[in-house]
Short mmCIF file of C-alpha atoms in Angstrom, two decimals:
data_model
loop_
_atom_site.label_atom_id
_atom_site.label_comp_id
_atom_site.label_asym_id
_atom_site.label_seq_id
_atom_site.Cartn_x
_atom_site.Cartn_y
_atom_site.Cartn_z
CA MET A 1 -244.24 -36.15 59.34
CA HIS A 2 -244.40 -32.43 60.10
CA ASN A 3 -248.15 -32.67 60.89
CA HIS A 4 -247.58 -35.71 63.11
CA SER A 5 -244.92 -33.80 65.10
CA LYS A 6 -247.21 -30.75 65.33
CA ASN A 7 -250.11 -32.89 66.63
CA LYS A 8 -247.79 -34.54 69.16
CA TYR A 9 -246.73 -31.17 70.60
CA PHE A 10 -250.34 -29.93 70.59
CA ARG A 11 -251.48 -33.03 72.53
CA PHE A 12 -248.59 -32.62 74.99
CA PHE A 13 -249.43 -28.96 75.78
CA ARG A 14 -253.17 -29.68 75.90
CA ASP A 15 -252.59 -32.54 78.38
CA LEU A 16 -250.23 -30.36 80.42
CA LEU A 17 -252.84 -27.57 80.61
CA LEU A 18 -255.61 -30.02 81.63
CA ILE A 19 -253.44 -31.62 84.34
CA THR A 20 -252.30 -28.23 85.69
CA CYS A 21 -255.89 -26.94 85.86
CA GLY A 22 -256.89 -30.23 87.52
CA ILE A 23 -254.20 -29.90 90.19
CA PHE A 24 -255.23 -26.28 90.92
CA SER A 25 -258.89 -27.29 91.20
CA ALA A 26 -258.15 -30.27 93.49
CA CYS A 27 -255.84 -28.13 95.65
CA PHE A 28 -258.53 -25.43 95.97
CA GLY A 29 -261.18 -28.03 96.90
CA LEU A 30 -258.92 -29.52 99.57
CA LYS A 31 -257.44 -26.34 101.13
CA SER A 32 -260.46 -24.02 100.91
CA PHE A 33 -263.18 -26.53 101.80
CA LEU A 34 -262.32 -30.01 103.08
CA MET A 35 -259.11 -29.60 105.12
CA PRO A 36 -260.17 -26.66 107.38
CA SER A 37 -263.30 -28.56 108.47
CA GLY A 38 -261.69 -31.99 108.84
CA PHE A 39 -263.97 -33.38 106.09
CA ILE A 40 -262.95 -36.37 103.99
CA ASP A 41 -263.71 -37.78 100.53
CA GLY A 42 -263.61 -41.31 99.17
CA GLY A 43 -260.70 -43.10 97.50
CA VAL A 44 -256.98 -42.62 98.14
CA THR A 45 -257.51 -38.89 98.80
CA GLY A 46 -260.12 -39.86 101.40
CA ILE A 47 -257.66 -42.24 103.11
CA SER A 48 -255.02 -39.46 103.15
CA LEU A 49 -257.51 -36.94 104.59
CA LEU A 50 -258.68 -39.47 107.22
CA ILE A 51 -255.12 -40.26 108.40
CA SER A 52 -254.22 -36.55 108.37
CA THR A 53 -257.28 -35.68 110.49
CA LEU A 54 -256.62 -38.49 112.99
CA THR A 55 -252.83 -38.14 113.31
CA GLY A 56 -252.10 -34.50 112.45
CA LEU A 57 -249.61 -35.54 109.74
CA LYS A 58 -249.33 -33.18 106.73
CA LEU A 59 -251.75 -34.10 103.92
CA SER A 60 -249.18 -33.26 101.21
CA TYR A 61 -246.77 -35.95 102.50
CA LEU A 62 -249.54 -38.52 102.96
CA ILE A 63 -250.89 -38.01 99.41
CA MET A 64 -247.40 -38.69 98.00
CA ILE A 65 -246.63 -41.72 100.22
CA ILE A 66 -250.03 -43.44 99.94
CA ASN A 67 -250.11 -43.01 96.14
CA ILE A 68 -246.65 -44.62 95.57
CA PRO A 69 -248.02 -48.22 95.33
CA PHE A 70 -250.70 -47.02 92.90
CA VAL A 71 -248.12 -45.30 90.67
CA ILE A 72 -246.13 -48.58 90.55
CA LEU A 73 -249.37 -50.47 89.82
CA GLY A 74 -250.19 -47.95 87.06
CA PHE A 75 -246.76 -48.59 85.53
CA THR A 76 -247.37 -52.37 85.36
CA GLN A 77 -251.06 -52.19 84.37
CA ILE A 78 -251.29 -49.17 82.04
CA GLY A 79 -247.80 -48.07 80.98
CA LYS A 80 -244.68 -46.02 81.57
CA ALA A 81 -246.01 -42.67 80.22
CA PHE A 82 -249.11 -42.92 82.45
CA ALA A 83 -247.01 -43.71 85.55
CA ILE A 84 -244.56 -40.81 84.93
CA LYS A 85 -247.41 -38.32 84.34
CA THR A 86 -249.23 -39.57 87.46
CA ALA A 87 -246.11 -39.41 89.67
CA CYS A 88 -245.35 -35.83 88.50
CA ALA A 89 -249.00 -34.72 88.94
CA ILE A 90 -249.19 -36.12 92.50
CA ALA A 91 -245.83 -34.52 93.40
CA VAL A 92 -247.02 -31.13 92.05
CA LEU A 93 -250.35 -31.45 93.95
CA ALA A 94 -248.42 -32.18 97.18
CA ALA A 95 -246.18 -29.13 96.54
CA PHE A 96 -249.20 -26.89 95.76
CA LEU A 97 -250.83 -27.94 99.06
CA ILE A 98 -247.78 -26.54 100.87
CA ILE A 99 -247.08 -23.48 98.68
CA ILE A 100 -250.46 -22.02 97.58
CA PRO A 101 -252.18 -20.07 100.39
CA PHE A 102 -255.82 -20.87 99.59
CA GLN A 103 -258.11 -19.62 102.39
CA PRO A 104 -261.37 -21.19 103.70
CA VAL A 105 -264.34 -19.94 101.67
CA THR A 106 -267.27 -20.88 103.94
CA HIS A 107 -268.10 -22.47 107.29
CA ASP A 108 -271.43 -23.94 106.14
CA LYS A 109 -271.02 -27.72 106.34
CA LEU A 110 -273.37 -28.48 103.44
CA LEU A 111 -271.58 -26.02 101.14
CA ILE A 112 -268.20 -27.42 102.22
CA ALA A 113 -269.28 -30.99 101.40
CA PHE A 114 -270.81 -30.06 98.04
CA PHE A 115 -268.23 -27.59 96.71
CA GLY A 116 -265.28 -29.46 98.21
CA GLY A 117 -266.41 -32.52 96.24
CA LEU A 118 -267.12 -30.40 93.15
CA PHE A 119 -263.63 -28.85 92.96
CA LEU A 120 -261.82 -32.04 94.00
CA GLY A 121 -263.83 -34.14 91.51
CA GLY A 122 -263.30 -31.54 88.79
CA GLY A 123 -259.56 -31.69 89.44
CA ILE A 124 -259.44 -35.49 89.31
CA GLY A 125 -261.55 -35.46 86.10
CA LEU A 126 -259.34 -32.86 84.36
CA ALA A 127 -256.22 -34.86 85.27
CA MET A 128 -257.86 -37.99 83.78
CA ARG A 129 -258.61 -36.03 80.59
CA GLY A 130 -254.90 -35.12 80.55
CA GLY A 131 -253.92 -38.81 80.71
CA CYS A 132 -253.06 -39.40 84.38
CA VAL A 133 -254.67 -39.66 87.83
CA ILE A 134 -254.13 -37.72 91.05
CA ASP A 135 -256.04 -40.35 93.04
CA GLY A 136 -254.91 -43.97 92.65
CA THR A 137 -258.29 -45.59 93.43
CA GLU A 138 -259.20 -46.25 89.78
CA VAL A 139 -255.83 -47.93 89.12
CA LEU A 140 -256.33 -50.30 92.08
CA ALA A 141 -259.94 -51.01 91.04
CA LEU A 142 -258.81 -51.76 87.46
CA TYR A 143 -256.16 -54.19 88.74
CA ILE A 144 -258.55 -56.03 91.10
CA SER A 145 -261.32 -56.22 88.47
CA LYS A 146 -258.92 -57.99 86.07
CA ASN A 147 -258.25 -60.64 88.71
CA SER A 148 -261.73 -61.10 90.16
CA GLN A 149 -265.44 -61.20 89.30
CA LEU A 150 -266.01 -57.68 90.65
CA THR A 151 -266.43 -54.65 88.38
CA VAL A 152 -264.40 -51.43 88.76
CA GLY A 153 -267.51 -49.65 90.10
CA ASN A 154 -268.17 -52.37 92.71
CA ILE A 155 -264.55 -52.26 93.97
CA ILE A 156 -264.57 -48.45 94.34
CA LEU A 157 -267.91 -48.70 96.19
CA ILE A 158 -266.59 -51.38 98.60
CA LEU A 159 -263.41 -49.36 99.26
CA ASN A 160 -265.41 -46.21 99.99
CA VAL A 161 -267.87 -48.03 102.29
CA ILE A 162 -264.83 -49.16 104.36
CA ILE A 163 -263.41 -45.59 104.42
CA PHE A 164 -266.76 -44.06 105.46
CA GLY A 165 -267.26 -46.80 108.06
CA ILE A 166 -263.88 -45.98 109.66
CA ALA A 167 -264.74 -42.25 109.47
CA ALA A 168 -268.04 -42.90 111.28
CA ILE A 169 -266.18 -44.71 114.10
CA PHE A 170 -263.33 -42.20 114.58
CA LEU A 171 -264.76 -38.87 113.35
CA GLY A 172 -268.45 -39.34 114.15
CA THR A 173 -271.54 -40.27 112.14
CA GLU A 174 -272.26 -36.69 111.03
CA THR A 175 -268.79 -36.21 109.52
CA ALA A 176 -269.10 -39.58 107.74
CA MET A 177 -272.48 -38.55 106.29
CA TYR A 178 -271.00 -35.29 105.01
CA ALA A 179 -268.13 -37.35 103.55
CA ILE A 180 -270.65 -39.40 101.57
CA LEU A 181 -272.12 -36.12 100.19
CA THR A 182 -268.60 -34.98 99.25
CA TYR A 183 -267.94 -38.29 97.51
CA LEU A 184 -271.24 -38.16 95.55
CA SER A 185 -270.50 -34.56 94.47
CA ALA A 186 -266.94 -35.51 93.44
CA SER A 187 -267.91 -38.68 91.54
CA LYS A 188 -270.68 -36.93 89.57
CA THR A 189 -268.28 -34.10 88.69
CA ILE A 190 -265.65 -36.62 87.51
CA ASP A 191 -268.28 -38.26 85.24
CA PHE A 192 -269.29 -34.88 83.83
CA VAL A 193 -265.70 -33.70 83.22
CA VAL A 194 -264.55 -37.00 81.65
CA ASN A 195 -267.66 -37.80 79.60
CA GLY A 196 -269.05 -34.29 79.13
CA LEU A 197 -272.66 -33.48 78.33
CA GLU A 198 -272.42 -35.63 75.24
CA GLN A 199 -272.94 -39.05 76.75
CA TYR A 200 -273.67 -41.54 74.00
CA ILE A 201 -276.62 -43.83 73.41
CA GLY A 202 -276.54 -46.90 71.17
CA VAL A 203 -279.90 -47.22 69.38
CA THR A 204 -281.23 -50.39 67.72
CA VAL A 205 -284.30 -49.96 65.49
CA ILE A 206 -286.48 -52.67 63.89
CA SER A 207 -289.08 -51.19 61.58
CA GLU A 208 -290.87 -51.92 58.33
CA LYS A 209 -290.07 -48.31 57.33
CA LYS A 210 -286.35 -48.80 57.88
CA ASP A 211 -285.35 -46.90 54.70
CA GLU A 212 -287.06 -43.68 55.83
CA ILE A 213 -285.49 -43.92 59.29
CA LYS A 214 -282.09 -44.66 57.76
CA GLN A 215 -282.33 -41.61 55.46
CA PHE A 216 -283.31 -39.39 58.42
CA LEU A 217 -280.29 -40.60 60.43
CA ILE A 218 -277.85 -40.08 57.55
CA ASN A 219 -279.22 -36.87 56.00
CA ASP A 220 -280.75 -34.98 58.94
CA MET A 221 -278.78 -36.18 61.95
CA LYS A 222 -275.50 -36.78 60.05
CA ARG A 223 -274.99 -40.10 61.81
CA GLY A 224 -273.58 -43.36 60.51
CA VAL A 225 -275.87 -46.39 60.39
CA THR A 226 -274.99 -50.08 60.49
CA ILE A 227 -277.52 -52.54 59.05
CA TYR A 228 -277.70 -56.07 60.49
CA LYS A 229 -279.53 -58.91 58.79
CA GLY A 230 -281.86 -60.60 61.25
CA GLU A 231 -284.72 -63.07 61.40
CA GLY A 232 -288.06 -62.70 63.19
CA GLY A 233 -288.42 -65.19 66.03
CA TYR A 234 -291.86 -64.48 67.49
CA ALA A 235 -294.16 -64.83 64.50
CA GLU A 236 -293.19 -66.09 61.05
CA LYS A 237 -289.47 -66.46 60.45
CA LYS A 238 -288.94 -63.78 57.82
CA GLU A 239 -285.71 -61.85 57.22
CA ILE A 240 -285.58 -58.34 58.68
CA ASP A 241 -283.09 -55.46 58.56
CA ILE A 242 -281.97 -54.11 61.93
CA LEU A 243 -280.61 -50.54 62.08
CA TYR A 244 -277.96 -49.62 64.63
CA THR A 245 -276.63 -46.11 65.27
CA VAL A 246 -275.02 -44.03 68.02
CA VAL A 247 -276.34 -40.59 69.00
CA THR A 248 -275.65 -38.23 71.91
CA LYS A 249 -278.03 -38.13 74.87
CA LEU A 250 -279.12 -34.63 73.81
CA GLU A 251 -280.16 -35.88 70.35
CA MET A 252 -282.14 -38.86 71.62
CA GLY A 253 -285.43 -36.93 72.03
CA LYS A 254 -285.27 -35.68 68.43
CA LEU A 255 -284.64 -39.20 67.11
CA GLN A 256 -287.46 -40.72 69.19
CA ASN A 257 -289.97 -38.12 67.93
CA GLU A 258 -288.99 -38.72 64.31
CA ILE A 259 -289.20 -42.51 64.64
CA ARG A 260 -292.69 -42.18 66.21
CA GLN A 261 -293.82 -40.03 63.27
CA ILE A 262 -292.37 -42.36 60.62
CA ASP A 263 -293.45 -45.64 62.27
CA PRO A 264 -295.36 -45.64 65.61
CA ASP A 265 -294.95 -49.46 65.75
CA ALA A 266 -291.15 -49.42 65.40
CA PHE A 267 -289.25 -51.46 68.00
CA VAL A 268 -286.52 -49.27 69.54
CA VAL A 269 -283.87 -50.38 72.05
CA GLN A 270 -281.52 -47.86 73.74
CA GLN A 271 -278.37 -48.58 75.70
CA GLN A 272 -275.89 -46.21 77.32
CA ILE A 273 -272.35 -46.32 75.95
CA SER A 274 -269.45 -45.35 78.19
CA ASP A 275 -266.89 -44.77 75.42
CA ILE A 276 -266.55 -44.79 71.62
CA LYS A 277 -263.70 -44.36 69.17
CA GLY A 278 -263.80 -43.35 65.50
CA GLY A 279 -266.90 -43.45 63.30
CA VAL A 280 -269.15 -40.52 62.43
CA VAL A 281 -269.76 -39.43 66.04
CA LYS A 282 -267.34 -36.77 67.29
CA ARG A 283 -265.61 -37.53 70.57
CA HIS A 284 -263.34 -35.65 72.99
CA ALA A 285 -260.19 -37.81 73.09
CA LEU A 286 -258.99 -39.13 76.42
CA HIS A 287 -255.46 -40.39 75.98
#
């Protein structure tokens, strides 16, 4: 019971630190890069920046108002704790935008687009690692994807195409093109912060030398292996063992080289895995 309570407090302070760092990073990206140049990003933050640029309304108020429906949606779709964390994080971000006197760092448009996206994306990613969002786009996309044939990625893409289209009409084509660069920089940074360098690959191996490959995976790579019983379908219908394991992207080269040395004729299938829980592979938890 004592350990459980200790872990609970540790998780709380770790999440608080991640969210705070995320808010600082997003605030820096907005105030020191995007806002002084009238640049925008994708998602809910992009909508807020676009309205702020066109109307002159304060970004801090817009971020809070526009995110309210997404906080309510987060409450119904994900849970109470997520919604409370998200509401507090957005309120703190809005306050930081008013209070913290970050100054413009550069006037180079390319640097503004890249680093504005980098710091904003890093902030959104850190907040996600802390268990909330400071941009409600993902919550909306998750809700729509549950009620339609579209994937979360497709919905975010469609939403951003609309935002950049409006930006091209009202702010000019050049600003819209820089906005796309900002969005690409931000989205790649979010992926990196949330998933880290250790993106995972699921590997299926069919080989006559399965025992040697299995021993290498267990003893040398310290990975768990699942063995499926299969049946050959192309030639004669004999029973075969199919090995399945999960390795990090960085370890894939080592595994491929070893499999080629053990059995050059081995059939190997790789597939990218977005998330895993438990097992022998270590994982940074995202609660």
